[in-house]
Short mmCIF file of C-alpha atoms and ligand atoms in Angstrom, two decimals:
data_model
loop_
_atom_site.label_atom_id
_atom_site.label_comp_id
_atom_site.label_asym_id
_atom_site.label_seq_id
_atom_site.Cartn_x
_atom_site.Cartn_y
_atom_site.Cartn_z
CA UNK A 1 16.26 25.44 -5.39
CA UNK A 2 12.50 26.02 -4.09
CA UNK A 3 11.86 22.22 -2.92
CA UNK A 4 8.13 20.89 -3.11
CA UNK A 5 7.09 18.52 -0.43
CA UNK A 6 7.48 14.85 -2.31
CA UNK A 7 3.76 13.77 -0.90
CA UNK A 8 2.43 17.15 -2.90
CA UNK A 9 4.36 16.45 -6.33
CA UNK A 10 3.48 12.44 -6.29
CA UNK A 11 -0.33 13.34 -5.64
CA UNK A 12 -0.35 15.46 -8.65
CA UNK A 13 1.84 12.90 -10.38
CA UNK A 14 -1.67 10.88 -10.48
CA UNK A 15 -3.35 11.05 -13.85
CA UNK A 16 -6.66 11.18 -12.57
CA UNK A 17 -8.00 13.22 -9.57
CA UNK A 18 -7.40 10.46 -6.94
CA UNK A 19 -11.14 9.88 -5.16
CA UNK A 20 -11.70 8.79 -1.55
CA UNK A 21 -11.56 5.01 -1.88
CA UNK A 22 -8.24 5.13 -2.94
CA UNK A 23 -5.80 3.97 -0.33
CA UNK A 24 -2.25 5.50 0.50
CA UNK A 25 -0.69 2.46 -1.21
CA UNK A 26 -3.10 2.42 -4.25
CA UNK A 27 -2.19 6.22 -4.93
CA UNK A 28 1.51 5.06 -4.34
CA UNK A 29 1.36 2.43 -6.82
CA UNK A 30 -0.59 4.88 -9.73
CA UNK A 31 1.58 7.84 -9.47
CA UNK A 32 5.03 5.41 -10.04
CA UNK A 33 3.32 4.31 -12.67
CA UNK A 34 2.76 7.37 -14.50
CA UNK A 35 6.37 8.21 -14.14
CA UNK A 36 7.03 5.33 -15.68
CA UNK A 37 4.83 6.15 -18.66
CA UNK A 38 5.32 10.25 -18.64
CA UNK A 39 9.07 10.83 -19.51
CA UNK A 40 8.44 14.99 -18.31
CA UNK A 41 6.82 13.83 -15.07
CA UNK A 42 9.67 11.37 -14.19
CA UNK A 43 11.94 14.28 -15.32
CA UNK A 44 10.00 16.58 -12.48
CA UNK A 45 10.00 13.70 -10.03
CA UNK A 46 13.79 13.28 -10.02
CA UNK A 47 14.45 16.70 -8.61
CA UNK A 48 12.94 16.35 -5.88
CA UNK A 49 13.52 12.34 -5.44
CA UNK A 50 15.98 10.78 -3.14
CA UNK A 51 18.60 9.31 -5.13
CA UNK A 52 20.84 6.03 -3.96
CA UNK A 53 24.48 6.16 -5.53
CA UNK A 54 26.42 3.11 -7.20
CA UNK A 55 30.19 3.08 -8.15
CA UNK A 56 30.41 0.07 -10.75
CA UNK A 57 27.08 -1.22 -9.12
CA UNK A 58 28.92 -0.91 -5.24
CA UNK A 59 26.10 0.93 -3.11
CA UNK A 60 27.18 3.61 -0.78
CA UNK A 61 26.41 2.95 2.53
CA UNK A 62 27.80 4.37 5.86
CA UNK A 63 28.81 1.96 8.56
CA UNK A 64 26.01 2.26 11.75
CA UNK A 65 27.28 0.61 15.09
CA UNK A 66 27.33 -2.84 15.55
CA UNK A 67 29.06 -3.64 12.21
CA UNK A 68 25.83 -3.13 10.36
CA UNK A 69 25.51 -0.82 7.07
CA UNK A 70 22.99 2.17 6.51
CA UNK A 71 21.86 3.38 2.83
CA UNK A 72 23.03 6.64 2.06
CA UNK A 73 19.87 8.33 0.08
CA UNK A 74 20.88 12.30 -1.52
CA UNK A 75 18.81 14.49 -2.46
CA UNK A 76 19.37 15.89 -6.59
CA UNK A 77 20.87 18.75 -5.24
CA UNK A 78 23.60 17.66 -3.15
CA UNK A 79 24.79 15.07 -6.21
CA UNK A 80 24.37 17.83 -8.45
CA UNK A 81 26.89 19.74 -6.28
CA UNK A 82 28.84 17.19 -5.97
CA UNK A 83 29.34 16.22 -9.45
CA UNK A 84 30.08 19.49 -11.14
CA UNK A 85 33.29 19.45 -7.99
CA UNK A 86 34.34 16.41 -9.59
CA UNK A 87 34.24 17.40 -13.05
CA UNK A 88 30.89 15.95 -14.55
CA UNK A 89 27.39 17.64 -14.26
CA UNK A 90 23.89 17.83 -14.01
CA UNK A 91 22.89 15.90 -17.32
CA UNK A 92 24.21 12.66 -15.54
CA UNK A 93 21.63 13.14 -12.99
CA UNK A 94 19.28 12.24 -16.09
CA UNK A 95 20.78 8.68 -16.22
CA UNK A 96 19.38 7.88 -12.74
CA UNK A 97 16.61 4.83 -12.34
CA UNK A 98 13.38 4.76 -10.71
CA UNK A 99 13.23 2.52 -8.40
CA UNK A 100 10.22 2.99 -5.55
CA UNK A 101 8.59 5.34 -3.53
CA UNK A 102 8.60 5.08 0.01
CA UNK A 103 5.94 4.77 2.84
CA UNK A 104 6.43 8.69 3.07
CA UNK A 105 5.68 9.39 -0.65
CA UNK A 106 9.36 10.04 -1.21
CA UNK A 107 10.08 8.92 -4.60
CA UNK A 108 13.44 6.97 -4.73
CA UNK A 109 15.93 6.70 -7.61
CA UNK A 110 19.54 5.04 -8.19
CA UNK A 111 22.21 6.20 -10.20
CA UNK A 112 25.56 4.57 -11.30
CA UNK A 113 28.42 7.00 -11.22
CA UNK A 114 31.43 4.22 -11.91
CA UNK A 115 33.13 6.51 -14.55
CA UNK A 116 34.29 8.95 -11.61
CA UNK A 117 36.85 8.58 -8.92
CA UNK A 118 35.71 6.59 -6.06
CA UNK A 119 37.84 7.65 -3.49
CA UNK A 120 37.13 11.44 -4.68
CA UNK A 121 33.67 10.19 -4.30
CA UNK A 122 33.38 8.27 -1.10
CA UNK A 123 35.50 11.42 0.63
CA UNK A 124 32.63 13.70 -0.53
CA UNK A 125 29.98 11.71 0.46
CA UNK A 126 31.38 10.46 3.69
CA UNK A 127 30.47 7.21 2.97
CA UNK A 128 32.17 4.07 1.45
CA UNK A 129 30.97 1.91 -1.96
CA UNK A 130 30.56 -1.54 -0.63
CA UNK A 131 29.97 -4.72 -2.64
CA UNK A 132 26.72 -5.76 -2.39
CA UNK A 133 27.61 -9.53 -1.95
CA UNK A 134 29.09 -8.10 1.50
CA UNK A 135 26.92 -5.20 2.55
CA UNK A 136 23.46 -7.46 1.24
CA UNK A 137 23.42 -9.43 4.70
CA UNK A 138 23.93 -6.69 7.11
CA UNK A 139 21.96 -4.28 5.39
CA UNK A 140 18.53 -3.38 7.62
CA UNK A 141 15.97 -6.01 6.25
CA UNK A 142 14.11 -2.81 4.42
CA UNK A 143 16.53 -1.52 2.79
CA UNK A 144 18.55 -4.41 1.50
CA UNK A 145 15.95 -5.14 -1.06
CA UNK A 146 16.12 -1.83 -2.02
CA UNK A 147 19.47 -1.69 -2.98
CA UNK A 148 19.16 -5.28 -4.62
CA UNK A 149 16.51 -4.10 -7.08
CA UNK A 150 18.51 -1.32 -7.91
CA UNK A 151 21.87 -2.90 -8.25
CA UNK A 152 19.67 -4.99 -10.64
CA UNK A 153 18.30 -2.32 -12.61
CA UNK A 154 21.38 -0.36 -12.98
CA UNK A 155 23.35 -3.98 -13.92
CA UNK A 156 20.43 -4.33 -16.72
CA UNK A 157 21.06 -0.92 -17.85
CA UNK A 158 24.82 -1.20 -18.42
CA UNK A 159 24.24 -4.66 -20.36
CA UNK A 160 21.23 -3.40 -22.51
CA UNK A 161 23.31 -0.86 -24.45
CA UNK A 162 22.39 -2.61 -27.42
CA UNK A 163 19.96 -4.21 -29.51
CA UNK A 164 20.51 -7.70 -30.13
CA UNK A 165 18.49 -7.55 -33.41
CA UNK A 166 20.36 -4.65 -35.04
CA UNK A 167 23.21 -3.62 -33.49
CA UNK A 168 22.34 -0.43 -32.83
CA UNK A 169 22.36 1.72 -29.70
CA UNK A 170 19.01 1.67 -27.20
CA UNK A 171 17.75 4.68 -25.33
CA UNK A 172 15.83 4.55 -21.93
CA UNK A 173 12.60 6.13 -21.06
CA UNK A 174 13.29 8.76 -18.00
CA UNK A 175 12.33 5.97 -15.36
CA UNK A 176 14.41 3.36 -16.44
CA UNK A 177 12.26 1.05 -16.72
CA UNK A 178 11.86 -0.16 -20.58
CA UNK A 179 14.94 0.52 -23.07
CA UNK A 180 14.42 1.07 -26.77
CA UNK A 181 16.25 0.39 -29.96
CA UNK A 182 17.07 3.57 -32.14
CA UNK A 183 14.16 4.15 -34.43
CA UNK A 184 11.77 2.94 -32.43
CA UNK A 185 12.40 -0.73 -32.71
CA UNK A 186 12.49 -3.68 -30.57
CA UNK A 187 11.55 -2.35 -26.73
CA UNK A 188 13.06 -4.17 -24.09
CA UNK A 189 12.14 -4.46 -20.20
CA UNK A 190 14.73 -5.73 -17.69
CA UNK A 191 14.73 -9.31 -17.50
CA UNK A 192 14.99 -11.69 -14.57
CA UNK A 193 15.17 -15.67 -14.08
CA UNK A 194 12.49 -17.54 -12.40
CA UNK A 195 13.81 -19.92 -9.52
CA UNK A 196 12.30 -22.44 -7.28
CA UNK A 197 13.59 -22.96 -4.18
CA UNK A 198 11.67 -26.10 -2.01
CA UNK A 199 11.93 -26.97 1.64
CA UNK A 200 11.09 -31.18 0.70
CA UNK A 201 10.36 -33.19 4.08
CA UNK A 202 9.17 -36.41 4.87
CA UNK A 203 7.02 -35.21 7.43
CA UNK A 204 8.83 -35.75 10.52
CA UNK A 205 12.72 -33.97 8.74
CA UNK A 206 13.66 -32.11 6.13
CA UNK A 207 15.76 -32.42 3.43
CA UNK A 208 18.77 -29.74 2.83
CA UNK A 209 21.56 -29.75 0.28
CA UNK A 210 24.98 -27.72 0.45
CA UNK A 211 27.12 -26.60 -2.67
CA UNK A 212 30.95 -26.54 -2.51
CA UNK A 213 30.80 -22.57 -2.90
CA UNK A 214 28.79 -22.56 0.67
CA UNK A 215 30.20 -21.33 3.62
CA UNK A 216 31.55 -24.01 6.02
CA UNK A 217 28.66 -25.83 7.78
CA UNK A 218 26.16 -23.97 5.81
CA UNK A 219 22.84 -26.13 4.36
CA UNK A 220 20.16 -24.75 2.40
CA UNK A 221 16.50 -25.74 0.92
CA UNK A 222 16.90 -27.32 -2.88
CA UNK A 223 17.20 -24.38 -6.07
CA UNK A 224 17.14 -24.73 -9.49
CA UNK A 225 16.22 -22.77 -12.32
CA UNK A 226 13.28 -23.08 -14.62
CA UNK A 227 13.18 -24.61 -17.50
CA UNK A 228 11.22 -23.00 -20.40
CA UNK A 229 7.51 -24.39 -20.77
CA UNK A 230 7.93 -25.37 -17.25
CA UNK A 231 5.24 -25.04 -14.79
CA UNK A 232 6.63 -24.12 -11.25
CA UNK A 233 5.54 -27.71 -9.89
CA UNK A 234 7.19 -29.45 -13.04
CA UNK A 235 10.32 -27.45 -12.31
CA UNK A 236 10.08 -28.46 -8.09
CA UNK A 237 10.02 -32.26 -9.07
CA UNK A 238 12.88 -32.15 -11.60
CA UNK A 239 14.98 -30.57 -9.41
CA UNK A 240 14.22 -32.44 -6.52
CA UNK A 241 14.88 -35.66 -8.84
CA UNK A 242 17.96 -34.34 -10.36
CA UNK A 243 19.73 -32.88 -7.63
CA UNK A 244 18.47 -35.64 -4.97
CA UNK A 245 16.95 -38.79 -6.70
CA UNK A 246 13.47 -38.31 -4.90
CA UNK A 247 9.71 -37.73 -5.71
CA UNK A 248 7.89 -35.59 -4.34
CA UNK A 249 4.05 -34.88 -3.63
CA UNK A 250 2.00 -32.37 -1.95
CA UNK A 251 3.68 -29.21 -3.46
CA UNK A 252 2.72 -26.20 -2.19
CA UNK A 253 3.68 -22.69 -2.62
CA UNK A 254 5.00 -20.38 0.36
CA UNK A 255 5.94 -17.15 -0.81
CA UNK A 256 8.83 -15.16 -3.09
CA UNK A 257 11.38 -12.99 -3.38
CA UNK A 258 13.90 -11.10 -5.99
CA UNK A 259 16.98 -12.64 -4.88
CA UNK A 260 20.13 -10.42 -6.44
CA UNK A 261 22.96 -12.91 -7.00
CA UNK A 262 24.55 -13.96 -8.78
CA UNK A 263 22.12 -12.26 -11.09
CA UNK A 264 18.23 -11.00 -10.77
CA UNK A 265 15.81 -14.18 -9.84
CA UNK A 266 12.33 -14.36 -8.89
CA UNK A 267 12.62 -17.42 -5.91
CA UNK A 268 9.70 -18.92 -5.70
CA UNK A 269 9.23 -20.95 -2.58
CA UNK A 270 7.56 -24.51 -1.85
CA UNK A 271 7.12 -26.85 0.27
CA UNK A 272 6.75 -30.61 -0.47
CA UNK A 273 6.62 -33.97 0.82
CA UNK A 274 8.14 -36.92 0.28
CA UNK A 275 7.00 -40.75 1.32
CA UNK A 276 9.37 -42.00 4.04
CA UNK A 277 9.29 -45.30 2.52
CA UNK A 278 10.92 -43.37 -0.24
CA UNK A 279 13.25 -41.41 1.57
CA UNK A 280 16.97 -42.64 0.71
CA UNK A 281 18.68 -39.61 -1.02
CA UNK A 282 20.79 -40.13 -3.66
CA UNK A 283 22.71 -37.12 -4.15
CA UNK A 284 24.20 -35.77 -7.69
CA UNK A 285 27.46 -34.81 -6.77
CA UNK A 286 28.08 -32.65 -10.44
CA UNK A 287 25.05 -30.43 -8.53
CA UNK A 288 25.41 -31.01 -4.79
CA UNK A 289 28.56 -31.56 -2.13
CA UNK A 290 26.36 -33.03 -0.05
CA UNK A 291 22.54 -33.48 0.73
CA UNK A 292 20.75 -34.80 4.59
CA UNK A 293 17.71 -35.23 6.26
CA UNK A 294 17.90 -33.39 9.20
CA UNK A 295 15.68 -33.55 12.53
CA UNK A 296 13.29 -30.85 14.10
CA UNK A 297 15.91 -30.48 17.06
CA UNK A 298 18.67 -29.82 14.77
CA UNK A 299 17.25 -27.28 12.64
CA UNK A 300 15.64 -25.58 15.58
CA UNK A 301 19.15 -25.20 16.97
CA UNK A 302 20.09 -23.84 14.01
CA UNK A 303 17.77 -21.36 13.78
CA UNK A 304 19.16 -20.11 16.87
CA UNK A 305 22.83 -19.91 15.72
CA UNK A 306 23.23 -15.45 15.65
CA UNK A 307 26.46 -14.26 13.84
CA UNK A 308 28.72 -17.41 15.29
CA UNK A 309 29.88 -17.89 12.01
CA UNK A 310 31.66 -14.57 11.29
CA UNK A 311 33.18 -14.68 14.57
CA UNK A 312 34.93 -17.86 13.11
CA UNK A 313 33.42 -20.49 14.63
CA UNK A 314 31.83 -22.69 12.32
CA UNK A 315 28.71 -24.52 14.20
CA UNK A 316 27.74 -27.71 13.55
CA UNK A 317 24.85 -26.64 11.01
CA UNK A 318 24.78 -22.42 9.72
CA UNK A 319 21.52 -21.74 7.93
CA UNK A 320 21.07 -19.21 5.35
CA UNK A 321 20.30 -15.74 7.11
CA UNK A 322 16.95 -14.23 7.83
CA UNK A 323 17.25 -12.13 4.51
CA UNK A 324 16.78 -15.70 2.46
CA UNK A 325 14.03 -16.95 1.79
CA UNK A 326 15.53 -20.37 2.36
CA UNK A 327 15.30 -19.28 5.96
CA UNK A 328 11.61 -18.43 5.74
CA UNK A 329 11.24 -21.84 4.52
CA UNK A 330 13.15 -23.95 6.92
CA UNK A 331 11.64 -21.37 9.85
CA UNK A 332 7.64 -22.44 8.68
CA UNK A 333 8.73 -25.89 8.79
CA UNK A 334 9.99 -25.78 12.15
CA UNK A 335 6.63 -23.76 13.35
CA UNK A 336 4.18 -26.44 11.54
CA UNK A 337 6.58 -29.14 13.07
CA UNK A 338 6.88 -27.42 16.56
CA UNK A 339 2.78 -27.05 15.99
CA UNK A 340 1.69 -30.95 15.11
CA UNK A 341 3.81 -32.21 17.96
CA UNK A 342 1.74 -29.70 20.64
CA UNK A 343 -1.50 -31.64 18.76
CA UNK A 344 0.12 -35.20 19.45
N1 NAI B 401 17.52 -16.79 -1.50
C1 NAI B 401 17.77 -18.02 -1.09
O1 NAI B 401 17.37 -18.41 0.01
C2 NAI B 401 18.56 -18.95 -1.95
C3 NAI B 401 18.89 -18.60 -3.26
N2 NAI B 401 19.52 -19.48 -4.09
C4 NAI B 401 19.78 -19.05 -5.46
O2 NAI B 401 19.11 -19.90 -6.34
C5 NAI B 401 19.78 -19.89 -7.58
C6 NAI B 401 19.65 -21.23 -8.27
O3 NAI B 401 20.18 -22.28 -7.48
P1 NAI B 401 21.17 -23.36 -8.12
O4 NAI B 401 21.12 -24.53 -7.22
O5 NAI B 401 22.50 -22.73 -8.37
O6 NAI B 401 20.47 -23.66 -9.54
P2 NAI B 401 20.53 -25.01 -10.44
O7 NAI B 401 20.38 -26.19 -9.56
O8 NAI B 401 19.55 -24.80 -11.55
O9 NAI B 401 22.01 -25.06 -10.99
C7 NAI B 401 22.67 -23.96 -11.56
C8 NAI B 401 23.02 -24.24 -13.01
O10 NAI B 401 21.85 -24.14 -13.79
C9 NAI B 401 22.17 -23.66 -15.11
N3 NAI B 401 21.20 -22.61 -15.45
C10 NAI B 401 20.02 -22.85 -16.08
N4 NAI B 401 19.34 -21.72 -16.29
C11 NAI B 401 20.08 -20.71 -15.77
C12 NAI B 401 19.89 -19.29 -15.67
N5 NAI B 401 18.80 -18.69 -16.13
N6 NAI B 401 20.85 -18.58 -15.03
C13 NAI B 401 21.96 -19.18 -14.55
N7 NAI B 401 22.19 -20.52 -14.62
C14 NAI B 401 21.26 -21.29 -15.22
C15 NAI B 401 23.64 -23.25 -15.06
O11 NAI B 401 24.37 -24.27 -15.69
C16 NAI B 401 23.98 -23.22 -13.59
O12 NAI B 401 25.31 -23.59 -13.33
C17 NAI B 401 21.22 -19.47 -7.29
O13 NAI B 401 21.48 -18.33 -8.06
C18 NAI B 401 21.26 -19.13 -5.82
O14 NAI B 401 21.90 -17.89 -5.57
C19 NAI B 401 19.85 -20.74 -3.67
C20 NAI B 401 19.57 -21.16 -2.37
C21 NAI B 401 18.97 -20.27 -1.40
MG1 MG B 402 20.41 -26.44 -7.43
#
């Protein structure tokens, strides 16, 4: 098959003639989303896309050194080979999802191929379907959310069969990205659940909570889902209230992140403060194991904890890892901290 350089086919992917203000990322951005809205394009796109395999929503990845994973990205032709060897063919290529396009302009699919053998599979590929809930954390930091959007997408696919309204099957567009019920009904886009997540301190500690499902030792910032006709601040105090019996003030926002499990959420991440005077926490153990204040020494020691935990030896306090944004929390804290006591 005559391959065409992937920066070549996503610039004439572009609707319009792109002009000289537009930026490498703005061009990016345009030409996925005519693929999303140009079913032939997509179709085009795919052959020459790099395409990210699932087994029952398991990427493949290949162990690197240093008990770290690597993403295993094929090009159309090499599944295509590799399918019709294993008794399917090329029209399952057509069930594949868009996903991104990378900083080279190489457009990037996933597809799930659960319904063959995965031993067959992993033999051919020389590479091994790995739970995500296990590969996730020692994935490279750029490609683990990757993998977690696709996971989701493929996850939204497989539940989505149907519409809700009438019964009846739901087809996708090429990309993946909307499904729609037979006849042209209902349309439906893949869903997700918004999340806060809040780092709550009192100005001189801050406040984590642990769940009974947590590793041993392990504390994170507060979570809870929102509510409908909540705003994110409305949603920050009732959690903090339910989960901890406090009030809090000064809310601010941080940043986000699509966090994968158990299902898709948007985390959205805040800080907020709490009066000492009103500090004493009051923990709702139907939510919570366990919930403490804990000092700027002992989270910065914490922070410094690397891998002791899966060597089996539980420190005194394991925060969640760099990919969480829990960690990004509790790590600003300890930089603003670390920052006011230089000033004092
Ligand atoms: N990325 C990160 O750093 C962190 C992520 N998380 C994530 O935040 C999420 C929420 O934290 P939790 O404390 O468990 O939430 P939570 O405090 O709201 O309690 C969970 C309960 O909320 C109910 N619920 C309401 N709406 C729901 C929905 N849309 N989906 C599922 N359950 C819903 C269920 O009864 C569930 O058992 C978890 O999925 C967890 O994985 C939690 C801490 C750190
Ligand atoms: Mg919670």
């Amino acid at each position: 098959m005559m391959m065409v350089h992937p920066v070549k086919f996503l610039l004439s992917a572009a609707k319009r003639p792109l002009t000289r203000c537009c930026s490498a990322f703005v061009s990016r951005i345009r030409s996925l989303n005519r693929l999303k809205e140009d079913d032939d394009v997509c179709a085009e796109a795919l052959q020459h896309a790099q395409i990210f395999l699932f087994h029952r929503l398991s990427p493949l990845l290949q162990s690197s050194e240093r008990g770290t994973f690597r993403a295993v990205p094929l090009m159309y032709s090499d599944i295509r080979a590799i399918l019709e060897r294993l008794g399917s063919d090329e029209a399952k290529l057509k069930e594949s999802v868009l996903i991104g396009c990378s900083e080279q302009n190489q457009v990037q699919f996933c597809l799930d191929v659960g319904e063959l053998d995965q031993v067959a599979l992993e033999e051919a590929l020389d590479g091994t379907f790995v739970d995500l809930k296990k590969g996730f954390f020692v994935l490279r930091r750029s490609e683990a959310p990757l993998l977690a959007k696709a996971q989701a997408l493929l996850r939204w696919h497989l539940t989505t069969g149907f519409c809700s309204a009438t019964g009846r099957p739901t087809c996708p567009n090429q990309a993946g990205s909307q499904r729609v019920g037979s006849g042209g009904g209902t349309i439906y886009y893949p869903q997700m659940s918004p999340v806060v997540i809040v780092l709550v301190s009192d100005g001189k500690r801050c406040l984590l909570g642990r769940q009974p499902s947590f590793p041993p030792g392990m504390y994170s910032a507060l979570a809870g889902f929102c509510e409908l006709g909540e705003s994110l601040e409305e949603t920050v105090s009732r959690e903090v209230a339910e989960e901890v019996g406090l009030e809090v003030h000064n809310i601010s926002y941080s940043s986000s992140q699509h966090w994968p499990f158990p299902r898709s959420s948007l985390m959205l991440g805040c800080h907020a403060l709490v009066s000492p005077a009103h500090s004493q926490v009051n923990v709702d153990h139907t939510e919570l194991e366990d919930a403490r204040w804990f000092t700027f020494h002992e989270i910065t020691s914490a922070l410094q904890v690397k891998g002791l935990w899966s060597r089996g030896h539980a420190p005194p306090l394991w925060l969640p890892p760099k990919h969480a944004i829990a960690n990004r929390l509790i790590t600003e804290w300890a930089e603003l901290q670390r920052c006011s006591q230089k000033a004092d």
